[in-house]
């Protein structure tokens, strides 16, 4: 990561394999100008890093599941004047899932899923006092063939993931039986 960021002109990058939340808890987060992260999507990671980023009052770019932008906690965290820009790819991101050579499983590119349903990802960004300038700069260069689109409201994001809840265990068992029956015909 450091080498890649250096190749892009960012010479002072902090990217260490350590417990970020422990650093937050002990108030030992290293000084930084911009927080860029692709946090784990499980547990409370997304909410935790979003709260930290907004509270820090420093620019940030967080790669998050797009459905997070419609969650109540997201709206509560960014309420009160946090200027949010959402940068969404026109094609879904694919993540590299490393294989397990010891088990004969090859690595592959995957679209993220939650409860068996694919979802899209979006960069949730905040540039604070530079927000309007950054948005003007983006819009000035935006083209119809751009790989990403910028949105200033979660309501404007295209609905790429379903918000349908997973059924209870009995419903899922019935669905599996229906699918097995249909496959056998």
Tab-separated table of C-alpha atoms in Angstrom:
chain	number	residue	atom	x	y	z
A	1	UNK	CA	0.000	0.000	0.000
A	2	UNK	CA	2.785	2.428	0.941
A	3	UNK	CA	4.614	1.837	-2.345
A	4	UNK	CA	1.418	2.350	-4.347
A	5	UNK	CA	0.551	5.576	-2.509
A	6	UNK	CA	4.147	6.783	-2.955
A	7	UNK	CA	3.867	6.131	-6.706
A	8	UNK	CA	0.833	8.436	-6.699
A	9	UNK	CA	2.793	11.223	-5.012
A	10	UNK	CA	1.841	10.609	-1.376
A	11	UNK	CA	5.204	10.288	0.344
A	12	UNK	CA	4.151	10.198	4.004
A	13	UNK	CA	1.796	7.214	4.385
A	14	UNK	CA	1.085	5.404	7.646
A	15	UNK	CA	-0.178	1.875	7.033
A	16	UNK	CA	0.727	-0.547	9.813
A	17	UNK	CA	-0.786	-3.873	10.826
A	18	UNK	CA	-2.146	-2.801	14.206
A	19	UNK	CA	-5.439	-2.529	16.061
A	20	UNK	CA	-6.858	0.818	14.963
A	21	UNK	CA	-9.601	0.749	17.601
A	22	UNK	CA	-7.034	0.170	20.345
A	23	UNK	CA	-5.158	3.237	19.102
A	24	UNK	CA	-8.410	5.232	19.196
A	25	UNK	CA	-9.277	3.928	22.675
A	26	UNK	CA	-5.827	4.804	24.062
A	27	UNK	CA	-5.756	8.112	22.158
A	28	UNK	CA	-2.534	7.140	20.396
A	29	UNK	CA	-3.670	7.528	16.779
A	30	UNK	CA	-0.663	8.893	14.857
A	31	UNK	CA	-1.005	12.433	13.483
A	32	UNK	CA	-2.509	12.483	10.007
A	33	UNK	CA	-3.887	14.863	7.392
A	34	UNK	CA	-6.346	12.550	5.613
A	35	UNK	CA	-7.827	9.206	6.697
A	36	UNK	CA	-8.247	6.722	3.838
A	37	UNK	CA	-9.597	3.310	4.802
A	38	UNK	CA	-11.376	0.215	3.587
A	39	UNK	CA	-12.503	-1.074	6.995
A	40	UNK	CA	-13.889	-4.568	7.597
A	41	UNK	CA	-17.601	-4.537	6.751
A	42	UNK	CA	-18.523	-6.875	9.611
A	43	UNK	CA	-19.426	-6.126	13.216
A	44	UNK	CA	-19.358	-2.492	14.312
A	45	UNK	CA	-16.300	-1.568	12.245
A	46	UNK	CA	-18.137	0.645	9.770
A	47	UNK	CA	-20.029	2.598	12.409
A	48	UNK	CA	-16.926	2.889	14.605
A	49	UNK	CA	-14.621	4.280	11.947
A	50	UNK	CA	-17.319	6.605	10.621
A	51	UNK	CA	-17.854	8.052	14.116
A	52	UNK	CA	-14.093	8.483	14.558
A	53	UNK	CA	-13.672	10.132	11.148
A	54	UNK	CA	-16.475	12.666	11.660
A	55	UNK	CA	-15.404	13.439	15.227
A	56	UNK	CA	-11.789	14.032	14.114
A	57	UNK	CA	-12.859	16.914	11.859
A	58	UNK	CA	-10.162	15.904	9.356
A	59	UNK	CA	-10.735	14.939	5.711
A	60	UNK	CA	-11.548	11.286	5.127
A	61	UNK	CA	-12.384	8.772	2.419
A	62	UNK	CA	-13.912	5.491	3.595
A	63	UNK	CA	-14.824	2.638	1.254
A	64	UNK	CA	-18.108	1.308	2.656
A	65	UNK	CA	-21.053	-0.830	1.557
A	66	UNK	CA	-23.520	1.429	-0.248
A	67	UNK	CA	-26.423	0.334	1.964
A	68	UNK	CA	-24.661	1.897	4.974
A	69	UNK	CA	-25.585	5.339	3.623
A	70	UNK	CA	-29.251	4.516	4.235
A	71	UNK	CA	-28.752	3.287	7.811
A	72	UNK	CA	-30.137	5.325	10.716
A	73	UNK	CA	-26.736	5.472	12.432
A	74	UNK	CA	-25.159	6.907	9.263
A	75	UNK	CA	-27.750	9.680	9.097
A	76	UNK	CA	-27.277	10.419	12.810
A	77	UNK	CA	-23.470	10.551	12.537
A	78	UNK	CA	-23.387	12.895	9.545
A	79	UNK	CA	-26.266	15.079	10.772
A	80	UNK	CA	-25.347	18.520	11.976
A	81	UNK	CA	-23.344	19.847	9.071
A	82	UNK	CA	-20.925	17.092	8.071
A	83	UNK	CA	-20.500	17.688	4.318
A	84	UNK	CA	-20.557	14.275	2.652
A	85	UNK	CA	-19.583	13.406	-0.906
A	86	UNK	CA	-20.294	9.891	-2.148
A	87	UNK	CA	-18.176	8.518	-4.964
A	88	UNK	CA	-19.672	5.409	-6.519
A	89	UNK	CA	-18.103	3.288	-9.265
A	90	UNK	CA	-20.170	2.786	-12.406
A	91	UNK	CA	-19.258	-0.934	-12.290
A	92	UNK	CA	-19.183	-2.878	-9.003
A	93	UNK	CA	-15.831	-3.176	-7.274
A	94	UNK	CA	-14.402	-6.667	-7.149
A	95	UNK	CA	-12.317	-7.659	-4.167
A	96	UNK	CA	-9.501	-10.167	-4.269
A	97	UNK	CA	-10.230	-13.222	-2.141
A	98	UNK	CA	-6.913	-14.992	-1.591
A	99	UNK	CA	-6.959	-18.696	-2.117
A	100	UNK	CA	-5.875	-21.456	0.208
A	101	UNK	CA	-3.104	-23.386	-1.535
A	102	UNK	CA	-3.111	-25.966	1.249
A	103	UNK	CA	-6.755	-26.773	0.429
A	104	UNK	CA	-6.456	-26.422	-3.342
A	105	UNK	CA	-8.565	-23.241	-3.418
A	106	UNK	CA	-7.423	-20.632	-5.941
A	107	UNK	CA	-7.703	-16.893	-5.336
A	108	UNK	CA	-10.428	-15.068	-7.197
A	109	UNK	CA	-12.070	-11.674	-7.663
A	110	UNK	CA	-15.462	-11.438	-5.957
A	111	UNK	CA	-18.272	-8.940	-5.567
A	112	UNK	CA	-19.025	-8.480	-1.851
A	113	UNK	CA	-22.104	-10.159	-0.410
A	114	UNK	CA	-24.164	-9.902	2.757
A	115	UNK	CA	-26.612	-12.707	3.580
A	116	UNK	CA	-26.003	-14.132	0.114
A	117	UNK	CA	-26.909	-10.892	-1.672
A	118	UNK	CA	-24.416	-8.830	-3.651
A	119	UNK	CA	-23.986	-5.186	-2.726
A	120	UNK	CA	-22.087	-2.238	-4.136
A	121	UNK	CA	-19.484	-0.112	-2.426
A	122	UNK	CA	-19.123	3.640	-2.281
A	123	UNK	CA	-16.421	6.011	-1.111
A	124	UNK	CA	-17.863	8.145	1.686
A	125	UNK	CA	-15.767	11.302	1.671
A	126	UNK	CA	-15.650	14.504	3.642
A	127	UNK	CA	-13.315	17.378	2.808
A	128	UNK	CA	-14.718	19.836	5.393
A	129	UNK	CA	-13.798	23.394	4.398
A	130	UNK	CA	-12.565	22.194	0.981
A	131	UNK	CA	-15.782	20.329	0.166
A	132	UNK	CA	-17.228	22.862	-2.290
A	133	UNK	CA	-13.894	23.281	-4.086
A	134	UNK	CA	-13.425	19.516	-4.427
A	135	UNK	CA	-16.956	19.049	-5.760
A	136	UNK	CA	-16.507	21.896	-8.290
A	137	UNK	CA	-13.186	20.371	-9.395
A	138	UNK	CA	-14.814	16.929	-9.786
A	139	UNK	CA	-17.831	18.229	-11.710
A	140	UNK	CA	-15.579	20.214	-14.029
A	141	UNK	CA	-13.809	17.026	-15.153
A	142	UNK	CA	-16.728	14.578	-14.927
A	143	UNK	CA	-17.615	12.863	-18.177
A	144	UNK	CA	-20.377	10.453	-19.121
A	145	UNK	CA	-17.750	7.725	-19.583
A	146	UNK	CA	-16.249	8.313	-16.124
A	147	UNK	CA	-15.570	5.212	-14.036
A	148	UNK	CA	-17.067	6.859	-10.943
A	149	UNK	CA	-19.915	9.255	-10.244
A	150	UNK	CA	-20.132	11.798	-7.441
A	151	UNK	CA	-23.274	12.246	-5.344
A	152	UNK	CA	-23.891	14.684	-2.511
A	153	UNK	CA	-26.801	12.820	-0.958
A	154	UNK	CA	-27.407	9.185	-0.078
A	155	UNK	CA	-30.884	9.584	-1.598
A	156	UNK	CA	-29.271	10.196	-5.003
A	157	UNK	CA	-27.190	7.013	-4.976
A	158	UNK	CA	-28.359	4.330	-7.391
A	159	UNK	CA	-29.921	1.399	-5.562
A	160	UNK	CA	-27.361	-1.314	-6.270
A	161	UNK	CA	-28.021	-3.553	-3.320
A	162	UNK	CA	-31.211	-5.019	-2.065
A	163	UNK	CA	-32.352	-4.171	1.425
A	164	UNK	CA	-34.478	-7.297	1.689
A	165	UNK	CA	-33.829	-9.036	4.992
A	166	UNK	CA	-32.783	-12.633	5.114
A	167	UNK	CA	-35.580	-14.993	6.098
A	168	UNK	CA	-35.653	-16.862	9.389
A	169	UNK	CA	-34.149	-20.396	9.474
A	170	UNK	CA	-37.474	-22.074	8.634
A	171	UNK	CA	-38.034	-19.773	5.653
A	172	UNK	CA	-34.493	-20.374	4.405
A	173	UNK	CA	-34.933	-24.172	4.710
A	174	UNK	CA	-38.156	-23.972	2.676
A	175	UNK	CA	-36.414	-21.873	0.034
A	176	UNK	CA	-33.549	-24.395	-0.198
A	177	UNK	CA	-36.073	-27.226	-0.666
A	178	UNK	CA	-37.875	-25.274	-3.411
A	179	UNK	CA	-34.558	-24.607	-5.185
A	180	UNK	CA	-33.489	-28.264	-4.894
A	181	UNK	CA	-36.858	-29.409	-6.222
A	182	UNK	CA	-36.667	-26.962	-9.136
A	183	UNK	CA	-33.111	-28.068	-9.928
A	184	UNK	CA	-34.123	-31.750	-10.006
A	185	UNK	CA	-36.825	-31.185	-12.633
